[in-house]
């Protein structure tokens, strides 16, 4: 009688708890030797050997070489294998669409950056079309050695909620005007600034921190909040939407919807810069990158505009500190992580609020795509070996 071939789901269901622990350790920490795995997990040699054999048979781990031990013995080195598969992560941003393809243990397989034809303040048709093209191109170049696509994660410049009834108000459904998700692949959606915050927590300047805030300043503004080790989304996915803080606010002034984002965004910064640029200071900079480059060279007019903008950002940070007291704030985005502004932001926060560490992002423009990659990989890991 012909023996029935086990499905991948059957094989996964039969994994022992120790095999699952070995997989999670390699997923979280990367390549490790047998002695390292045994020490970390407290497994005996026979248990570790059988656990690795289970995973090896499924293609979930592979041996990548040997390392010399302190006593002259060689130890086999293992990492996740092709059978574990890969994930696709996309940052559907306001100016660029960034794509990363990676193994579950974050080895880069492919990346690409697509520049949108114009700045997109809202998630619309052009972003949807770009995402559709990037996903199609990525699926077309998939190589056998990458294994199965386990999850597709997309970071969006909008609120993201799971409740079907509330989605229309967020704008997240605009993603699907031109984009149709591939069949059979889990789709994970998250707000772009939340993704950046998660990336900073996993392998950025906020690594391992339980409490911090990530504030993005670029074409748009936003905040990702991590308190007690958890990302705070809020009831309607609007936690951290600091672009909706009341602005302007003062005697005789009426706050406008999203007025703060309109005021502090990159486009408004350049409008103010051009309006205030002295006639004897040479040509006004065409964009924020040129403005900051001039400021870095000591150009007085450019430095004055950067300082003023940094003080405005410091006021925003101070408002956030007064609400959540995160202790540490990471500044990111196309403008926020510029080192020239950091001293002025710190001075303003020290003057207006509580003692708070202010740091520039260490991940730069890749923060968001790395964050959604982590979300997709975490989901894939849970799919394969459980929580």
Short mmCIF file of C-alpha atoms in Angstrom, two decimals:
data_model
loop_
_atom_site.label_atom_id
_atom_site.label_comp_id
_atom_site.label_asym_id
_atom_site.label_seq_id
_atom_site.Cartn_x
_atom_site.Cartn_y
_atom_site.Cartn_z
CA UNK A 1 0.00 0.00 0.00
CA UNK A 2 1.30 3.44 -0.94
CA UNK A 3 2.10 5.53 2.10
CA UNK A 4 0.30 8.87 2.26
CA UNK A 5 2.69 11.81 1.94
CA UNK A 6 2.44 14.25 4.80
CA UNK A 7 1.55 17.84 4.00
CA UNK A 8 3.61 20.74 5.28
CA UNK A 9 0.83 21.51 7.75
CA UNK A 10 0.99 17.94 9.06
CA UNK A 11 4.76 18.16 9.46
CA UNK A 12 4.49 21.46 11.32
CA UNK A 13 1.80 20.08 13.61
CA UNK A 14 4.10 17.20 14.55
CA UNK A 15 7.01 19.40 15.60
CA UNK A 16 8.09 18.91 19.21
CA UNK A 17 8.18 21.89 21.54
CA UNK A 18 11.97 21.77 21.55
CA UNK A 19 12.07 21.92 17.74
CA UNK A 20 9.80 24.95 17.83
CA UNK A 21 12.09 26.58 20.39
CA UNK A 22 15.14 25.99 18.20
CA UNK A 23 13.33 27.55 15.23
CA UNK A 24 12.30 30.62 17.24
CA UNK A 25 15.83 31.09 18.54
CA UNK A 26 17.32 31.01 15.04
CA UNK A 27 14.50 33.30 13.89
CA UNK A 28 15.18 35.88 16.60
CA UNK A 29 18.96 35.73 16.92
CA UNK A 30 20.27 34.47 13.59
CA UNK A 31 22.86 31.71 12.99
CA UNK A 32 24.01 29.70 15.98
CA UNK A 33 26.09 26.62 16.72
CA UNK A 34 24.79 23.48 18.42
CA UNK A 35 26.52 24.37 21.72
CA UNK A 36 25.06 27.90 21.59
CA UNK A 37 21.55 26.58 20.96
CA UNK A 38 21.90 24.00 23.70
CA UNK A 39 23.13 26.59 26.19
CA UNK A 40 20.46 29.15 25.30
CA UNK A 41 17.57 26.68 25.45
CA UNK A 42 18.86 24.35 28.14
CA UNK A 43 18.49 21.30 25.90
CA UNK A 44 20.45 18.08 26.21
CA UNK A 45 22.55 16.90 23.28
CA UNK A 46 20.10 14.13 22.27
CA UNK A 47 17.09 16.46 22.48
CA UNK A 48 18.88 19.17 20.50
CA UNK A 49 19.98 16.68 17.85
CA UNK A 50 16.47 15.31 17.37
CA UNK A 51 15.02 18.85 17.29
CA UNK A 52 17.44 19.93 14.57
CA UNK A 53 16.72 16.72 12.65
CA UNK A 54 12.97 17.51 12.70
CA UNK A 55 13.53 21.00 11.33
CA UNK A 56 16.18 19.87 8.87
CA UNK A 57 13.82 17.26 7.37
CA UNK A 58 11.27 20.00 6.69
CA UNK A 59 13.91 22.33 5.21
CA UNK A 60 13.29 24.82 8.01
CA UNK A 61 16.95 24.88 9.05
CA UNK A 62 20.19 24.33 7.19
CA UNK A 63 23.82 23.81 8.13
CA UNK A 64 26.02 26.63 6.85
CA UNK A 65 29.42 25.51 8.09
CA UNK A 66 31.48 24.80 11.15
CA UNK A 67 33.36 26.97 13.62
CA UNK A 68 36.41 26.10 15.68
CA UNK A 69 35.64 25.69 19.37
CA UNK A 70 37.94 26.75 22.24
CA UNK A 71 39.06 23.15 22.84
CA UNK A 72 39.82 22.44 19.19
CA UNK A 73 36.50 20.79 18.40
CA UNK A 74 34.44 22.02 15.50
CA UNK A 75 30.80 22.97 16.04
CA UNK A 76 28.17 22.93 13.29
CA UNK A 77 26.55 26.30 12.55
CA UNK A 78 22.85 26.46 11.66
CA UNK A 79 20.40 29.06 10.37
CA UNK A 80 16.86 29.06 8.97
CA UNK A 81 16.68 27.14 5.71
CA UNK A 82 14.87 27.80 2.40
CA UNK A 83 11.90 25.77 3.59
CA UNK A 84 11.13 28.48 6.13
CA UNK A 85 10.43 30.79 3.20
CA UNK A 86 10.56 34.54 2.88
CA UNK A 87 8.50 37.70 3.31
CA UNK A 88 7.92 40.77 1.16
CA UNK A 89 7.80 44.15 2.90
CA UNK A 90 6.64 47.37 1.22
CA UNK A 91 6.74 50.92 2.52
CA UNK A 92 4.01 52.66 0.52
CA UNK A 93 5.29 56.12 1.37
CA UNK A 94 4.31 59.63 0.41
CA UNK A 95 7.35 60.18 -1.82
CA UNK A 96 8.79 56.68 -2.45
CA UNK A 97 7.69 53.07 -2.46
CA UNK A 98 10.39 50.90 -0.90
CA UNK A 99 10.40 47.12 -1.29
CA UNK A 100 12.43 44.56 0.66
CA UNK A 101 12.40 40.80 0.25
CA UNK A 102 14.03 38.94 3.11
CA UNK A 103 14.25 35.58 4.80
CA UNK A 104 12.42 35.22 8.09
CA UNK A 105 15.72 35.80 9.92
CA UNK A 106 16.15 39.11 8.03
CA UNK A 107 18.69 38.19 5.36
CA UNK A 108 18.12 40.55 2.45
CA UNK A 109 17.22 38.84 -0.83
CA UNK A 110 16.12 41.81 -2.94
CA UNK A 111 15.39 45.49 -2.54
CA UNK A 112 14.18 48.32 -4.74
CA UNK A 113 13.15 51.97 -4.34
CA UNK A 114 10.57 53.57 -6.62
CA UNK A 115 10.19 57.36 -6.70
CA UNK A 116 6.61 58.56 -7.04
CA UNK A 117 5.95 61.20 -9.68
CA UNK A 118 4.85 63.72 -7.03
CA UNK A 119 4.50 64.06 -3.27
CA UNK A 120 1.39 62.25 -2.03
CA UNK A 121 -0.20 63.72 1.08
CA UNK A 122 -2.84 60.98 1.09
CA UNK A 123 -3.05 57.31 0.14
CA UNK A 124 -4.45 57.33 -3.39
CA UNK A 125 -4.38 55.88 -6.87
CA UNK A 126 -0.71 56.54 -7.63
CA UNK A 127 0.49 54.77 -4.49
CA UNK A 128 -1.90 51.88 -5.14
CA UNK A 129 -0.64 51.50 -8.69
CA UNK A 130 2.98 51.63 -7.57
CA UNK A 131 2.37 48.94 -4.94
CA UNK A 132 0.65 46.74 -7.53
CA UNK A 133 3.61 47.05 -9.90
CA UNK A 134 6.19 46.43 -7.17
CA UNK A 135 4.42 43.30 -5.93
CA UNK A 136 4.01 41.97 -9.46
CA UNK A 137 7.69 42.59 -10.25
CA UNK A 138 8.81 40.98 -7.00
CA UNK A 139 6.73 37.86 -7.55
CA UNK A 140 8.12 37.57 -11.07
CA UNK A 141 11.75 37.54 -9.92
CA UNK A 142 11.23 35.11 -7.02
CA UNK A 143 13.93 32.43 -7.02
CA UNK A 144 13.46 28.80 -5.93
CA UNK A 145 16.08 29.22 -3.21
CA UNK A 146 13.90 31.81 -1.49
CA UNK A 147 11.31 29.22 -0.53
CA UNK A 148 7.63 29.94 -0.13
CA UNK A 149 6.26 33.46 0.29
CA UNK A 150 4.93 33.38 3.84
CA UNK A 151 3.57 36.91 4.25
CA UNK A 152 3.24 40.27 2.52
CA UNK A 153 3.44 43.36 4.71
CA UNK A 154 2.55 46.88 3.55
CA UNK A 155 3.10 50.05 5.57
CA UNK A 156 0.56 52.76 4.77
CA UNK A 157 0.55 56.57 5.16
CA UNK A 158 -2.86 56.36 6.85
CA UNK A 159 -4.60 55.06 9.92
CA UNK A 160 -5.05 51.30 9.86
CA UNK A 161 -7.87 49.46 11.62
CA UNK A 162 -9.16 45.89 11.49
CA UNK A 163 -12.84 46.76 11.97
CA UNK A 164 -14.53 46.64 8.55
CA UNK A 165 -17.09 49.27 9.53
CA UNK A 166 -14.38 51.81 10.42
CA UNK A 167 -12.08 51.31 7.43
CA UNK A 168 -13.78 53.79 5.12
CA UNK A 169 -12.88 56.70 7.40
CA UNK A 170 -9.18 55.77 7.50
CA UNK A 171 -8.52 55.82 3.76
CA UNK A 172 -6.69 52.47 3.98
CA UNK A 173 -9.08 50.90 1.46
CA UNK A 174 -7.63 53.23 -1.20
CA UNK A 175 -4.71 50.81 -1.33
CA UNK A 176 -6.90 48.39 -3.26
CA UNK A 177 -8.02 50.76 -6.02
CA UNK A 178 -5.33 49.29 -8.30
CA UNK A 179 -3.72 46.62 -6.12
CA UNK A 180 -5.09 43.10 -5.68
CA UNK A 181 -3.29 41.00 -3.05
CA UNK A 182 -1.89 37.66 -4.26
CA UNK A 183 -4.04 34.65 -3.42
CA UNK A 184 -3.08 32.48 -0.49
CA UNK A 185 -0.59 34.92 1.04
CA UNK A 186 -1.35 36.58 4.41
CA UNK A 187 -1.53 40.37 4.00
CA UNK A 188 -0.44 42.54 6.95
CA UNK A 189 -1.17 46.27 6.99
CA UNK A 190 0.15 48.83 9.47
CA UNK A 191 0.59 52.58 9.74
CA UNK A 192 3.99 53.67 8.45
CA UNK A 193 5.09 55.60 11.55
CA UNK A 194 4.09 52.71 13.82
CA UNK A 195 6.28 50.48 11.65
CA UNK A 196 9.24 52.83 12.04
CA UNK A 197 8.78 52.80 15.82
CA UNK A 198 8.84 48.98 15.86
CA UNK A 199 12.01 48.96 13.75
CA UNK A 200 13.75 51.36 16.14
CA UNK A 201 12.75 49.12 19.04
CA UNK A 202 13.98 45.92 17.38
CA UNK A 203 17.29 47.13 15.90
CA UNK A 204 17.56 50.91 16.19
CA UNK A 205 18.44 53.45 18.88
CA UNK A 206 15.43 52.36 20.97
CA UNK A 207 16.50 48.72 20.92
CA UNK A 208 15.08 46.85 23.89
CA UNK A 209 13.32 49.88 25.39
CA UNK A 210 9.90 49.45 26.98
CA UNK A 211 8.91 53.15 26.74
CA UNK A 212 9.70 55.60 23.96
CA UNK A 213 8.15 57.64 21.16
CA UNK A 214 9.19 57.84 17.52
CA UNK A 215 8.26 61.15 15.87
CA UNK A 216 8.45 61.44 12.11
CA UNK A 217 8.92 64.83 10.49
CA UNK A 218 8.93 64.96 6.69
CA UNK A 219 6.31 65.72 4.10
CA UNK A 220 3.87 64.66 6.84
CA UNK A 221 4.23 64.21 10.59
CA UNK A 222 3.25 61.41 12.92
CA UNK A 223 4.19 59.58 16.09
CA UNK A 224 4.56 55.93 17.03
CA UNK A 225 4.13 55.26 20.75
CA UNK A 226 5.56 52.28 22.63
CA UNK A 227 4.62 52.07 26.31
CA UNK A 228 5.17 49.07 28.54
CA UNK A 229 6.77 47.31 25.58
CA UNK A 230 3.57 47.52 23.51
CA UNK A 231 2.77 49.58 20.43
CA UNK A 232 -0.18 51.83 21.25
CA UNK A 233 -2.67 52.11 18.37
CA UNK A 234 -5.73 53.57 20.07
CA UNK A 235 -9.36 52.66 19.59
CA UNK A 236 -9.57 53.94 16.00
CA UNK A 237 -5.93 53.55 15.02
CA UNK A 238 -5.32 57.26 15.60
CA UNK A 239 -2.88 57.11 18.52
CA UNK A 240 0.11 59.23 17.54
CA UNK A 241 -1.68 61.25 14.84
CA UNK A 242 -0.01 64.43 16.08
CA UNK A 243 -0.78 66.23 12.82
CA UNK A 244 -4.22 66.71 14.35
CA UNK A 245 -3.02 68.50 17.47
CA UNK A 246 -4.91 71.83 17.61
CA UNK A 247 -3.05 74.48 15.58
CA UNK A 248 -2.86 77.45 15.51
CA UNK A 249 -3.86 78.00 19.11
CA UNK A 250 -3.96 81.40 20.78
CA UNK A 251 -6.11 84.47 21.40
CA UNK A 252 -8.23 85.22 18.36
CA UNK A 253 -7.10 82.07 16.50
CA UNK A 254 -9.21 79.08 15.48
CA UNK A 255 -7.44 75.72 15.13
CA UNK A 256 -7.71 74.14 11.68
CA UNK A 257 -8.10 70.45 10.84
CA UNK A 258 -4.58 69.03 10.29
CA UNK A 259 -3.28 72.60 10.63
CA UNK A 260 -0.14 71.52 12.46
CA UNK A 261 0.87 69.09 9.73
CA UNK A 262 0.26 71.79 7.12
CA UNK A 263 2.49 74.16 9.09
CA UNK A 264 5.43 71.93 9.98
CA UNK A 265 5.58 69.70 6.88
CA UNK A 266 8.42 69.98 4.38
CA UNK A 267 6.41 71.92 1.81
CA UNK A 268 5.42 74.64 4.30
CA UNK A 269 9.01 74.83 5.58
CA UNK A 270 10.26 75.60 2.10
CA UNK A 271 7.51 78.16 1.49
CA UNK A 272 8.55 80.03 4.64
CA UNK A 273 12.20 79.72 3.72
CA UNK A 274 11.71 81.21 0.27
CA UNK A 275 9.53 84.03 1.66
CA UNK A 276 12.12 84.99 4.29
CA UNK A 277 15.25 84.44 2.18
CA UNK A 278 17.43 87.59 2.08
CA UNK A 279 18.13 89.04 -1.35
CA UNK A 280 21.85 89.19 -0.63
CA UNK A 281 22.06 85.53 0.48
CA UNK A 282 22.16 84.01 -2.99
CA UNK A 283 19.50 81.84 -4.57
CA UNK A 284 16.95 80.38 -2.18
CA UNK A 285 17.25 76.57 -1.82
CA UNK A 286 14.90 74.57 -4.02
CA UNK A 287 14.24 71.83 -1.49
CA UNK A 288 14.79 70.79 2.11
CA UNK A 289 17.88 68.72 1.29
CA UNK A 290 19.59 71.79 -0.18
CA UNK A 291 18.50 73.93 2.77
CA UNK A 292 20.05 71.54 5.28
CA UNK A 293 23.20 71.17 3.19
CA UNK A 294 23.65 74.96 3.20
CA UNK A 295 23.01 75.07 6.95
CA UNK A 296 25.65 72.41 7.44
CA UNK A 297 28.12 74.62 5.59
CA UNK A 298 27.39 77.47 7.99
CA UNK A 299 25.19 79.54 5.64
CA UNK A 300 23.62 82.11 7.99
CA UNK A 301 20.21 82.41 6.28
CA UNK A 302 19.85 78.64 5.94
CA UNK A 303 20.90 78.06 9.53
CA UNK A 304 18.34 80.60 10.77
CA UNK A 305 15.52 78.75 8.99
CA UNK A 306 16.69 75.36 10.24
CA UNK A 307 16.94 76.66 13.82
CA UNK A 308 13.42 78.10 13.66
CA UNK A 309 12.06 74.84 12.28
CA UNK A 310 13.89 72.86 14.95
CA UNK A 311 12.30 75.03 17.64
CA UNK A 312 8.86 74.32 16.13
CA UNK A 313 9.60 70.60 16.20
CA UNK A 314 10.82 70.94 19.78
CA UNK A 315 7.46 72.48 20.69
CA UNK A 316 5.65 69.50 19.14
CA UNK A 317 7.91 67.06 20.99
CA UNK A 318 7.24 68.93 24.23
CA UNK A 319 3.48 68.58 23.72
CA UNK A 320 3.89 64.84 23.22
CA UNK A 321 6.15 64.51 26.26
CA UNK A 322 3.56 66.32 28.36
CA UNK A 323 0.96 63.68 27.43
CA UNK A 324 2.82 60.37 27.49
CA UNK A 325 6.18 61.08 29.25
CA UNK A 326 8.08 58.49 27.18
CA UNK A 327 11.51 59.35 28.59
CA UNK A 328 13.10 58.94 25.16
CA UNK A 329 12.04 60.39 21.81
CA UNK A 330 13.51 59.24 18.51
CA UNK A 331 13.26 61.71 15.63
CA UNK A 332 12.97 60.33 12.10
CA UNK A 333 11.66 61.15 8.67
CA UNK A 334 13.23 63.08 5.82
CA UNK A 335 13.72 66.13 8.03
CA UNK A 336 13.36 64.92 11.61
CA UNK A 337 16.56 62.92 11.84
CA UNK A 338 18.81 65.69 10.53
CA UNK A 339 21.69 66.09 12.98
CA UNK A 340 21.84 69.88 12.57
CA UNK A 341 18.46 70.30 14.24
CA UNK A 342 19.05 68.01 17.18
CA UNK A 343 20.68 70.54 19.59
CA UNK A 344 17.89 73.08 19.01
CA UNK A 345 15.17 70.49 19.50
CA UNK A 346 16.79 69.39 22.76
CA UNK A 347 17.08 72.97 24.00
CA UNK A 348 13.40 73.62 23.30
CA UNK A 349 12.22 70.44 25.01
CA UNK A 350 14.43 71.17 28.04
CA UNK A 351 12.86 74.62 28.28
CA UNK A 352 9.23 73.61 27.78
CA UNK A 353 8.85 70.12 29.19
CA UNK A 354 10.23 67.31 31.35
CA UNK A 355 13.72 65.79 31.11
CA UNK A 356 13.68 63.69 27.95
CA UNK A 357 16.40 62.09 25.87
CA UNK A 358 16.17 63.12 22.20
CA UNK A 359 17.91 60.99 19.59
CA UNK A 360 18.03 60.93 15.80
CA UNK A 361 16.94 57.73 14.12
CA UNK A 362 19.74 55.30 13.32
CA UNK A 363 17.74 53.63 10.54
CA UNK A 364 16.98 56.65 8.37
CA UNK A 365 14.74 56.16 5.37
CA UNK A 366 14.66 52.38 5.88
CA UNK A 367 12.96 52.53 9.28
CA UNK A 368 9.43 52.00 7.99
CA UNK A 369 10.19 49.16 5.57
CA UNK A 370 12.26 47.39 8.25
CA UNK A 371 9.34 47.72 10.65
CA UNK A 372 6.76 46.22 8.31
CA UNK A 373 9.29 43.49 7.46
CA UNK A 374 9.44 42.62 11.16
CA UNK A 375 5.64 42.48 11.38
CA UNK A 376 5.47 40.16 8.36
CA UNK A 377 8.30 37.94 9.64
CA UNK A 378 6.75 37.69 13.13
CA UNK A 379 3.47 36.61 11.54
CA UNK A 380 5.25 34.02 9.40
CA UNK A 381 7.11 32.62 12.41
CA UNK A 382 3.87 32.27 14.33
CA UNK A 383 2.28 30.58 11.30
CA UNK A 384 5.09 28.00 11.13
CA UNK A 385 5.71 27.16 14.80
CA UNK A 386 2.98 28.88 16.80
CA UNK A 387 3.21 31.57 19.42
#
